[in-house]
Amino acid sequence: MDYITVSTDTEYIEHTLCFLYTLQQHSTTHIKVLARGVNLSSTCIDSLRSVYDDITVIDDSTDLSTKRDKLKGDQSWEWSSLSDIKNNSFTYSDFMCYINNMRFDNICTLIDLPDTNRVINMDVDQLFINSFDINDMFKQGDIVTFNEHDQLTSIDTSDIHAGVWIPEVWTGGDTYTTDYPLNDESIIGVVNSETTRDYFNQAKRMIHEDFLNWDADYNTINYLYNQFADRISFTSPELKYNDRWYYSPDSVIWNGAANNRDKCQRYIDKRRDILNEIS
């Protein structure tokens, strides 16, 4: 059995509905969904079940703070100096860490099931635009995730859609280290095996040891990448599965990462149309 797992809260409920609705429309194979809903009302949970046929919703809750009083990255700035940027993508809350890091619990729950073949963890701000064939996405590799550096240095920047985030690597202002090759955790796919179970159960344990650090997942999966490189095949699928720059009508998945979901008009219009269909 193949699974997709997501985590969501009230702020992202509309994104999650669009994600599930478009997956239902475009998946060419049967895929079960495990959704972790954190602090959701019963009405929100029912709405998730209404748009996807085979979904299990974990009704989760936490009282962690939603105040965005921490800065992403290694800077140790005081909150008083963050007043101008506290509402943008540079800051995070303990609650956001919970949503982000519990996805590894989702993955481990599924790969420990005896009937699980493959699992994909995805962010809910992604839209399925055309036919999605999970077999094509898993043509190679034990773990499927995106090496952002390879993507950014190989695509044509002349046709980037208006309004999207432009990474500094295109302007010479950023560098990447081969010690951290896995730069994009918005899609993480895994073929279930004893070795990949070991990888993700170690990742889960390590992330829980640093649970309220926004970069815990990034640091952990890259550390384990270097530990498991001779035992696990990591592969990055085609860009059509992670279109976060062009928003091409020929892509399979549009990714709303880097706040493109709020800035790119083509993405905004598409999501609005989907919500109208749902209603």
Rosetta silent file (secondary structure, phi, psi, omega in degrees, C-alpha in Angstrom):
SEQUENCE: MDYITVSTDTEYIEHTLCFLYTLQQHSTTHIKVLARGVNLSSTCIDSLRSVYDDITVIDDSTDLSTKRDKLKGDQSWEWSSLSDIKNNSFTYSDFMCYINNMRFDNICTLIDLPDTNRVINMDVDQLFINSFDINDMFKQGDIVTFNEHDQLTSIDTSDIHAGVWIPEVWTGGDTYTTDYPLNDESIIGVVNSETTRDYFNQAKRMIHEDFLNWDADYNTINYLYNQFADRISFTSPELKYNDRWYYSPDSVIWNGAANNRDKCQRYIDKRRDILNEIS
SCORE:     score description
SCORE:     0.000 S_00000001
   1 L     0.000  141.579  177.677    0.000    0.000    0.000 S_00000001
   2 E  -104.442  141.480 -178.403    1.136    3.536   -0.810 S_00000001
   3 E  -129.274  148.399  162.464    0.552    6.462    1.549 S_00000001
   4 E  -118.287  135.981  178.859    0.806   10.239    1.501 S_00000001
   5 E  -124.307  142.562  179.271    1.024   11.960    4.865 S_00000001
   6 E  -138.984  162.389  172.141    0.527   15.629    5.747 S_00000001
   7 E  -128.766  143.468 -175.283    0.239   17.764    8.858 S_00000001
   8 E  -153.008  166.901  174.527   -2.023   20.783    9.142 S_00000001
   9 L  -141.804 -173.383 -175.330   -3.746   23.262   11.420 S_00000001
  10 H   -60.803  -38.344 -178.667   -6.561   25.795   11.198 S_00000001
  11 H   -60.812  -31.172 -174.738   -4.402   28.362    9.383 S_00000001
  12 H  -108.597   17.004 -175.205   -3.722   25.884    6.581 S_00000001
  13 H   -64.163  -39.726  178.999   -7.083   24.149    6.383 S_00000001
  14 H   -66.741  -39.931  175.444   -7.995   25.668    3.001 S_00000001
  15 H   -60.303  -41.136 -178.581   -4.605   24.721    1.579 S_00000001
  16 H   -66.158  -40.412  177.190   -5.122   21.190    2.876 S_00000001
  17 H   -60.355  -43.300  179.103   -8.561   20.927    1.280 S_00000001
  18 H   -65.986  -40.388  177.551   -7.111   22.004   -2.071 S_00000001
  19 H   -58.547  -52.064 -177.335   -4.236   19.547   -1.685 S_00000001
  20 H   -66.104  -40.969 -178.613   -6.551   16.610   -0.974 S_00000001
  21 H   -62.921  -43.237 -178.925   -9.101   17.590   -3.594 S_00000001
  22 H   -74.670  -31.473  173.687   -6.506   17.818   -6.363 S_00000001
  23 H   -63.067  -44.185  177.918   -4.821   14.575   -5.247 S_00000001
  24 H   -58.436  -38.615 -178.898   -8.201   12.861   -5.471 S_00000001
  25 H   -71.738  -38.741 -163.462   -8.620   14.240   -8.988 S_00000001
  26 H  -111.534  -11.417  179.047   -5.193   13.504  -10.402 S_00000001
  27 E   -69.698  132.401 -179.376   -3.694   10.413   -8.761 S_00000001
  28 L   -89.654   -6.559  178.065   -3.579    7.542  -11.239 S_00000001
  29 L  -131.067  165.384  178.431   -3.269    4.926   -8.467 S_00000001
  30 L   -77.732  124.407  179.277   -4.945    4.330   -5.124 S_00000001
  31 L  -129.513  127.463  173.075   -3.132    6.198   -2.345 S_00000001
  32 E   -82.511  149.357  179.267   -4.159    6.285    1.286 S_00000001
  33 E  -118.616  133.256  169.458   -3.731    9.558    3.178 S_00000001
  34 E  -112.779  116.454 -178.747   -2.725   10.015    6.796 S_00000001
  35 E  -115.456  127.608  173.848   -3.374   13.585    7.939 S_00000001
  36 E   -96.046  112.532  178.227   -2.324   14.930   11.312 S_00000001
  37 E  -101.509  116.314 -174.475   -4.717   17.712   12.266 S_00000001
  38 E  -102.522  120.633  179.632   -3.393   19.809   15.136 S_00000001
  39 L    57.762   38.343  177.737   -5.924   21.779   17.207 S_00000001
  40 L   -91.373  147.753  172.348   -8.594   21.369   14.529 S_00000001
  41 L   -74.637  163.320  177.270  -12.312   21.614   15.191 S_00000001
  42 H   -63.076  -30.902  177.857  -14.554   18.660   14.402 S_00000001
  43 H   -65.252  -42.778  178.178  -15.946   20.692   11.502 S_00000001
  44 H   -64.555  -41.978  179.312  -12.489   21.076    9.983 S_00000001
  45 H   -62.865  -42.525  177.726  -11.777   17.371   10.406 S_00000001
  46 H   -62.387  -36.157 -179.575  -15.054   16.489    8.715 S_00000001
  47 H   -65.863  -36.303  176.700  -14.203   18.812    5.831 S_00000001
  48 H   -63.581  -43.690 -179.475  -10.942   16.923    5.232 S_00000001
  49 H   -67.062  -22.782 -176.282  -12.809   13.636    5.135 S_00000001
  50 H   -78.058  -19.090 -174.284  -15.320   15.072    2.700 S_00000001
  51 H  -106.837   -5.245  178.982  -12.814   15.765   -0.102 S_00000001
  52 L  -138.688  134.372 -169.647  -10.764   12.556   -0.067 S_00000001
  53 L   -71.669  -39.259 -172.434  -12.119    9.017   -0.143 S_00000001
  54 L  -123.149   81.301 -175.341   -9.464    7.106    1.805 S_00000001
  55 E  -132.528  138.135  170.570   -8.139    9.311    4.600 S_00000001
  56 E  -112.762  128.018 -179.304   -7.299    8.775    8.253 S_00000001
  57 E  -109.753  121.985  172.111   -7.136   11.922   10.374 S_00000001
  58 E   -83.700  115.842  179.883   -5.103   11.985   13.581 S_00000001
  59 E   -85.433   92.945 -172.388   -6.935   14.391   15.893 S_00000001
  60 E  -105.884  161.085  177.996   -3.895   15.905   17.614 S_00000001
  61 L  -152.100  153.627  175.008   -3.523   18.839   19.983 S_00000001
  62 L  -154.103  150.883  176.733   -0.830   20.886   21.681 S_00000001
  63 L  -105.522   18.643  177.760   -0.734   23.960   23.895 S_00000001
  64 L   -62.944  151.362 -175.493    2.631   25.161   22.574 S_00000001
  65 L   -66.146  140.335  174.998    2.878   28.883   21.936 S_00000001
  66 L   -96.902    3.437 -179.863    1.871   30.267   18.540 S_00000001
  67 L   -72.797  124.962 -177.985    3.864   33.465   19.100 S_00000001
  68 L   -83.916   78.425 -174.206    6.479   33.858   16.357 S_00000001
  69 L  -112.907   18.610  178.378    9.265   34.940   18.680 S_00000001
  70 E  -128.813  149.448 -177.708   12.162   32.951   17.216 S_00000001
  71 E  -103.372  130.648  176.943   14.317   33.587   14.187 S_00000001
  72 L   -66.655  145.303 -178.714   15.029   30.852   11.674 S_00000001
  73 L   101.245 -165.458 -173.816   18.692   30.101   11.184 S_00000001
  74 L   -95.629   -1.800 -176.975   21.640   30.394   13.558 S_00000001
  75 L   -67.982  146.604  179.292   21.219   34.045   14.579 S_00000001
  76 L  -114.357   51.138 -179.741   20.653   34.716   18.281 S_00000001
  77 L   -73.449  151.715  174.102   18.756   37.985   17.976 S_00000001
  78 L   -80.431  151.041 -178.454   16.561   39.206   20.786 S_00000001
  79 H   -58.321  -33.913 -177.771   12.818   39.337   20.146 S_00000001
  80 H   -61.343  -21.572 -179.124   12.803   43.102   20.640 S_00000001
  81 H   -92.153    2.921 -175.199   14.869   43.463   17.473 S_00000001
  82 H  -107.035   10.607 -171.359   12.444   41.415   15.378 S_00000001
  83 L   -60.190  -30.293 -176.869    9.414   43.681   15.500 S_00000001
  84 L   -81.007  -17.292 -175.169    9.652   44.580   11.820 S_00000001
  85 L  -125.016   13.244 -171.622    9.863   41.014   10.551 S_00000001
  86 L   -68.159  -15.776 -178.468    7.927   38.968   13.099 S_00000001
  87 L  -104.018    7.984 -179.430    5.118   38.153   10.669 S_00000001
  88 L  -109.771 -168.490 -169.460    7.179   36.924    7.735 S_00000001
  89 L   -76.367   -0.153  179.382    9.006   33.745    6.864 S_00000001
  90 L   -83.427  -14.245 -174.779   12.107   34.545    8.941 S_00000001
  91 E  -116.481  160.869  179.552   10.369   33.822   12.241 S_00000001
  92 E  -151.426  165.236  178.715    8.697   30.812   13.797 S_00000001
  93 L  -117.307  167.738  174.619    6.860   29.659   16.893 S_00000001
  94 H   -61.990  -36.865  178.299    7.044   26.548   19.054 S_00000001
  95 H   -61.325  -41.863  178.558    3.681   25.530   17.591 S_00000001
  96 H   -63.067  -38.128  176.293    5.096   25.724   14.069 S_00000001
  97 H   -61.426  -40.350  179.805    7.972   23.472   15.129 S_00000001
  98 H   -60.448  -49.949  179.011    5.458   20.949   16.397 S_00000001
  99 H   -57.964  -45.833 -175.317    3.587   20.886   13.071 S_00000001
 100 H   -66.811  -45.860 -170.309    6.837   20.688   11.132 S_00000001
 101 H   -86.539  -20.800  178.115    8.630   18.043   13.161 S_00000001
 102 L   -70.494  -11.146  177.320    5.739   15.682   13.911 S_00000001
 103 H   -61.944  -27.085  178.068    5.750   14.691   10.230 S_00000001
 104 H   -72.584  -28.218  170.322    8.593   12.325   11.079 S_00000001
 105 H   -65.652  -40.520  177.842    6.273   10.620   13.555 S_00000001
 106 H   -58.756  -49.400 -177.965    3.783   10.301   10.684 S_00000001
 107 H   -59.894  -46.444 -177.231    6.387    8.701    8.426 S_00000001
 108 H   -66.069  -37.154  176.326    7.546    6.272   11.112 S_00000001
 109 H   -57.256  -41.546 -175.068    3.978    5.285   11.974 S_00000001
 110 H   -78.771  -42.186 -177.063    3.383    4.317    8.345 S_00000001
 111 H   -73.872  -12.886  174.702    6.650    2.582    7.494 S_00000001
 112 L   -84.571   -5.864  176.338    6.257    0.422   10.601 S_00000001
 113 L   -80.125  138.379 -174.933    3.016   -1.009    9.152 S_00000001
 114 L   -67.142  -23.811 -177.027    3.573   -4.388    7.476 S_00000001
 115 L   -94.567    4.299 -176.522    1.554   -3.542    4.349 S_00000001
 116 L   -78.940  128.418  175.874    3.303   -0.238    3.595 S_00000001
 117 L   -97.700  -58.343 -177.925    5.177   -0.071    0.308 S_00000001
 118 E  -137.217  150.291  177.592    5.946    3.627   -0.112 S_00000001
 119 E  -132.677  136.148  171.105    5.293    6.801    1.873 S_00000001
 120 E  -122.850  123.124  169.633    5.471   10.420    0.736 S_00000001
 121 E   -93.650  132.245 -176.954    5.375   13.256    3.237 S_00000001
 122 E  -135.160  151.251  170.158    4.252   16.505    1.610 S_00000001
 123 L   -76.955  148.198 -172.899    3.548   20.094    2.595 S_00000001
 124 L   -81.472   -5.652  177.870   -0.107   21.043    2.230 S_00000001
 125 L   -89.810   27.015  176.328    0.526   24.153    0.132 S_00000001
 126 E  -107.557  144.776 -178.229    1.119   21.940   -2.907 S_00000001
 127 E  -122.165  132.703  174.083   -1.416   21.467   -5.703 S_00000001
 128 E   -85.263  120.025 -172.373   -1.700   18.530   -8.066 S_00000001
 129 L  -102.503  -34.017  179.798   -2.175   20.054  -11.519 S_00000001
 130 L  -135.668 -179.208 -176.057   -1.919   17.029  -13.833 S_00000001
 131 L   -53.042  129.867 -178.926   -1.921   13.245  -13.592 S_00000001
 132 E  -110.264  115.146  179.200    0.194   12.058  -10.667 S_00000001
 133 L  -111.207  105.692 -177.607    1.827    8.645  -11.068 S_00000001
 134 H   -61.708  -28.154  178.561    3.585    7.618   -7.870 S_00000001
 135 H   -66.286  -36.011  178.427    5.418    4.904   -9.810 S_00000001
 136 H   -69.017  -38.404 -179.250    7.043    7.519  -12.032 S_00000001
 137 H   -66.765  -30.309 -178.424    8.118    9.571   -9.056 S_00000001
 138 L  -104.138   33.563 -179.083    9.777    6.507   -7.510 S_00000001
 139 L   -60.628  -32.181 -179.922   11.508    5.273  -10.649 S_00000001
 140 L  -141.459  154.757  170.175   14.806    5.257   -8.779 S_00000001
 141 L    95.660  148.978  173.992   16.022    5.567   -5.227 S_00000001
 142 L   -86.857  -35.787  176.093   15.119    4.422   -1.731 S_00000001
 143 E  -125.010  127.427 -178.405   14.492    7.973   -0.520 S_00000001
 144 E  -108.694  117.073  175.106   13.097   10.602   -2.867 S_00000001
 145 E  -154.102  169.342 -171.071   13.695   14.221   -1.944 S_00000001
 146 E  -101.014  128.803  171.833   14.830   17.350   -3.694 S_00000001
 147 L   -89.278   98.727 -171.992   18.384   18.606   -3.832 S_00000001
 148 H   -61.470  -34.629  179.891   17.590   22.299   -4.114 S_00000001
 149 H   -61.075  -46.222  179.399   21.109   23.238   -5.174 S_00000001
 150 H   -61.721  -38.641  179.418   20.971   20.941   -8.198 S_00000001
 151 H   -65.976  -48.391 -172.976   17.570   22.336   -9.122 S_00000001
 152 H   -67.124  -29.425 -177.301   18.503   25.990   -8.765 S_00000001
 153 L   -92.861    0.036 -177.490   21.688   25.686  -10.790 S_00000001
 154 L  -116.946  -11.042 -175.308   20.128   23.678  -13.615 S_00000001
 155 L   -95.537  159.156 -179.139   16.860   25.437  -14.485 S_00000001
 156 L   -81.885  118.718 -176.889   16.282   28.266  -16.924 S_00000001
 157 H   -86.385   -1.486 -174.867   15.692   31.490  -15.002 S_00000001
 158 H   -75.884  -16.174 -175.488   14.423   33.426  -18.015 S_00000001
 159 H  -119.098   26.382  178.891   10.847   32.178  -17.644 S_00000001
 160 L   -65.441  135.119 -176.489   10.355   32.477  -13.890 S_00000001
 161 L   -72.912  143.071 -176.070    6.767   33.417  -13.142 S_00000001
 162 L   -57.473  136.801  173.070    6.157   36.916  -11.790 S_00000001
 163 L    95.425   -7.424 -175.654    6.003   37.280   -8.034 S_00000001
 164 L   -83.918  160.040  177.119    7.911   34.191   -6.968 S_00000001
 165 L   -66.704  131.446  179.487   10.782   34.085   -4.505 S_00000001
 166 L  -105.859  111.324 -178.401   14.159   34.440   -6.228 S_00000001
 167 L   -68.728  148.664 -174.897   16.883   32.519   -4.368 S_00000001
 168 H   -66.358  -18.876 -179.287   20.206   34.244   -3.836 S_00000001
 169 H   -60.791  -23.513  179.923   22.089   31.454   -5.581 S_00000001
 170 H   -80.405  -16.578 -178.624   21.008   33.038   -8.875 S_00000001
 171 L  -112.242    9.032  177.882   22.563   36.365   -7.988 S_00000001
 172 L    80.183   11.111 -176.197   25.781   35.030   -6.493 S_00000001
 173 L   -98.250    5.126 -177.614   24.740   35.834   -2.943 S_00000001
 174 L  -142.692  151.817  176.951   24.431   32.326   -1.610 S_00000001
 175 L  -132.854  157.211  179.584   26.487   29.152   -1.530 S_00000001
 176 L  -122.309  146.835  177.971   25.660   25.546   -0.768 S_00000001
 177 L  -107.238  141.069  179.400   27.769   22.933    0.963 S_00000001
 178 L   -69.957  -11.698  175.298   27.892   19.318   -0.118 S_00000001
 179 L   -70.927  -20.659  179.713   27.695   18.408    3.576 S_00000001
 180 L  -127.896   71.308 -173.685   24.031   19.490    3.452 S_00000001
 181 L   -78.127  -18.708 -175.990   22.788   18.324    0.053 S_00000001
 182 L   -97.227   92.750 -170.894   19.119   17.926    1.013 S_00000001
 183 L   -99.326   -5.551 -173.850   17.902   21.517    1.028 S_00000001
 184 E  -133.975  105.897 -177.653   14.179   21.067    0.341 S_00000001
 185 E   -98.828   17.094 -177.141   12.092   18.966    2.728 S_00000001
 186 E   -70.017  -22.791  172.588    8.704   19.881    1.223 S_00000001
 187 E  -134.191  122.929  175.293    8.487   16.401   -0.325 S_00000001
 188 E  -130.357  113.783  179.249   10.107   13.372    1.303 S_00000001
 189 E  -111.148  147.166 -177.545    9.371    9.976   -0.208 S_00000001
 190 E  -142.316  134.030  169.709   10.560    6.632    1.112 S_00000001
 191 E   -88.051  125.240 -173.633   10.495    3.052   -0.129 S_00000001
 192 L   -69.878  124.048  175.671    9.849    0.884    2.916 S_00000001
 193 L  -156.442  169.787  179.089   12.767   -1.372    3.854 S_00000001
 194 H   -60.074  -38.391 -177.692   14.697   -2.332    6.974 S_00000001
 195 H   -71.579  -43.135  179.422   17.365    0.258    6.145 S_00000001
 196 H   -70.059  -31.939  173.956   14.981    3.133    5.470 S_00000001
 197 H   -62.635  -40.500  177.220   13.050    2.291    8.632 S_00000001
 198 H   -61.403  -45.621  179.831   16.325    2.563   10.515 S_00000001
 199 H   -57.114  -51.447 -173.480   17.047    5.928    8.855 S_00000001
 200 H   -76.795  -30.698  175.822   13.676    7.483    9.709 S_00000001
 201 H   -70.014  -34.599  172.517   13.402    6.055   13.207 S_00000001
 202 H   -66.015  -41.961  179.028   16.836    7.506   13.956 S_00000001
 203 H   -60.410  -45.105  179.003   15.703   10.804   12.422 S_00000001
 204 H   -58.480  -47.053 -178.640   12.573   10.847   14.578 S_00000001
 205 H   -61.878  -45.529 -177.946   14.600   10.210   17.754 S_00000001
 206 H   -66.389  -39.356 -179.898   17.166   12.906   16.931 S_00000001
 207 H   -66.404  -38.231  178.333   14.520   15.481   16.008 S_00000001
 208 H   -66.270  -24.281  177.013   12.661   14.897   19.280 S_00000001
 209 H   -74.780  -16.922 -179.790   15.899   15.651   21.116 S_00000001
 210 L  -134.809   45.558 -160.797   15.942   19.122   19.497 S_00000001
 211 L   -65.309  -33.623 -175.448   12.223   19.408   18.926 S_00000001
 212 L   -96.915   22.719  172.982   11.690   23.161   19.198 S_00000001
 213 L  -102.945  122.349 -177.622   14.478   24.026   16.769 S_00000001
 214 L   -59.367  -32.153 -177.091   13.142   24.938   13.323 S_00000001
 215 L   -91.102    8.877 -177.413   16.246   23.501   11.651 S_00000001
 216 H   -59.707  -41.246 -179.066   16.146   20.182   13.511 S_00000001
 217 H   -68.224  -44.645  179.650   14.746   18.320   10.500 S_00000001
 218 H   -60.308  -47.353 -179.710   17.191   19.900    8.047 S_00000001
 219 H   -63.721  -40.978 -174.307   20.182   19.199   10.271 S_00000001
 220 H   -70.772  -48.890 -175.283   19.083   15.646   11.025 S_00000001
 221 H   -67.148  -28.617  177.210   18.246   14.374    7.557 S_00000001
 222 H   -77.856  -37.389  174.835   21.529   15.740    6.215 S_00000001
 223 H   -60.336  -45.983 -178.808   23.564   14.287    9.071 S_00000001
 224 H   -71.886  -28.420  174.012   21.952   10.893    8.455 S_00000001
 225 H   -55.103  -46.320 -179.081   22.401   11.288    4.708 S_00000001
 226 H   -69.644  -27.118  178.541   26.133   11.231    5.281 S_00000001
 227 H   -78.933  -29.747 -173.266   25.818    8.255    7.639 S_00000001
 228 H  -108.265    5.684 -171.707   23.642    6.200    5.286 S_00000001
 229 L   -58.215  -28.335 -178.870   25.032    7.246    1.884 S_00000001
 230 L   -89.447   -3.111 -178.313   26.571    3.832    1.240 S_00000001
 231 L  -119.060  -19.082 -177.257   23.379    1.960    2.180 S_00000001
 232 L  -125.838  136.881  175.188   20.559    4.104    0.823 S_00000001
 233 L   -92.397  116.730  176.728   20.054    5.490   -2.663 S_00000001
 234 E   -98.246  135.644  179.706   18.872    9.112   -2.540 S_00000001
 235 E  -139.326  150.967  177.730   17.324   10.539   -5.684 S_00000001
 236 L  -111.194  118.744 -177.843   15.767   13.824   -6.752 S_00000001
 237 L   -71.720  176.813 -177.981   12.756   13.496   -9.079 S_00000001
 238 L   -62.745  154.108 -177.508   12.014   15.658  -12.073 S_00000001
 239 H   -64.117  -18.830  178.869   11.225   19.319  -11.515 S_00000001
 240 H   -63.480  -18.744  177.161    7.655   18.788  -12.719 S_00000001
 241 H   -90.427    0.931 -178.103    7.008   17.300   -9.262 S_00000001
 242 L  -150.501   53.461 -177.305    8.264   20.418   -7.493 S_00000001
 243 E   -80.530  102.210  179.747    7.354   23.434   -9.622 S_00000001
 244 L  -121.072   13.410 -179.956    7.888   26.399   -7.333 S_00000001
 245 L  -130.293  -44.074 -175.761    9.167   28.888   -9.922 S_00000001
 246 L   -89.001  -36.689 -170.365    7.393   28.512  -13.270 S_00000001
 247 L    50.884   54.136 -177.282    3.909   27.346  -12.221 S_00000001
 248 L   -77.528  141.717  175.495    3.698   25.735  -15.615 S_00000001
 249 L   -66.171  -11.922  179.369    0.401   24.203  -16.798 S_00000001
 250 L   -93.413   -7.440 -179.765    2.446   21.155  -17.810 S_00000001
 251 L   -73.016  164.345  176.747    3.797   20.456  -14.320 S_00000001
 252 L   -91.570  -43.420 -177.237    2.413   17.745  -12.050 S_00000001
 253 E  -129.881  129.684  169.460    2.728   19.585   -8.721 S_00000001
 254 E   -96.360  129.118 -177.795    2.808   23.291   -7.950 S_00000001
 255 E  -105.974  122.930 -178.980    4.668   24.013   -4.729 S_00000001
 256 L   -88.083   22.424 -175.817    3.636   27.093   -2.750 S_00000001
 257 L   -64.105  166.127  178.011    6.884   27.154   -0.775 S_00000001
 258 L    58.300   33.216  179.385    8.797   30.299    0.207 S_00000001
 259 L    64.158   12.613  173.988    5.485   32.167    0.580 S_00000001
 260 H   -59.590  -26.742  179.648    4.886   31.922   -3.179 S_00000001
 261 H   -60.135  -23.905 -179.816    1.404   30.751   -2.176 S_00000001
 262 H  -105.607   -5.750 -172.881    0.670   34.332   -1.114 S_00000001
 263 H  -117.332  -32.543 -174.983    2.646   36.189   -3.804 S_00000001
 264 L   -87.135  116.687 -173.403    2.314   34.382   -7.128 S_00000001
 265 H   -64.878  -33.775  179.916   -0.936   35.366   -8.813 S_00000001
 266 H   -64.165  -42.132  176.926   -1.076   32.240  -10.965 S_00000001
 267 H   -66.044  -45.420 -179.351   -0.939   30.043   -7.867 S_00000001
 268 H   -58.593  -45.170 -179.513   -3.433   32.254   -6.015 S_00000001
 269 H   -64.273  -40.689 -179.587   -5.904   32.128   -8.915 S_00000001
 270 H   -64.149  -44.165 -179.683   -5.600   28.355   -9.215 S_00000001
 271 H   -65.139  -38.312  177.352   -6.229   27.808   -5.519 S_00000001
 272 H   -61.968  -42.540  178.834   -9.231   30.134   -5.629 S_00000001
 273 H   -63.243  -38.938  179.670  -10.715   28.157   -8.525 S_00000001
 274 H   -65.957  -43.601  178.298  -10.206   24.891   -6.637 S_00000001
 275 H   -61.370  -36.825  176.129  -11.901   26.270   -3.523 S_00000001
 276 H   -64.465  -38.788  177.102  -14.841   27.343   -5.670 S_00000001
 277 H   -64.870  -41.497 -179.083  -15.106   23.803   -7.044 S_00000001
 278 H   -63.873  -40.778 -176.907  -15.036   22.359   -3.530 S_00000001
 279 L   -74.761    0.000    0.000  -17.755   24.675   -2.298 S_00000001
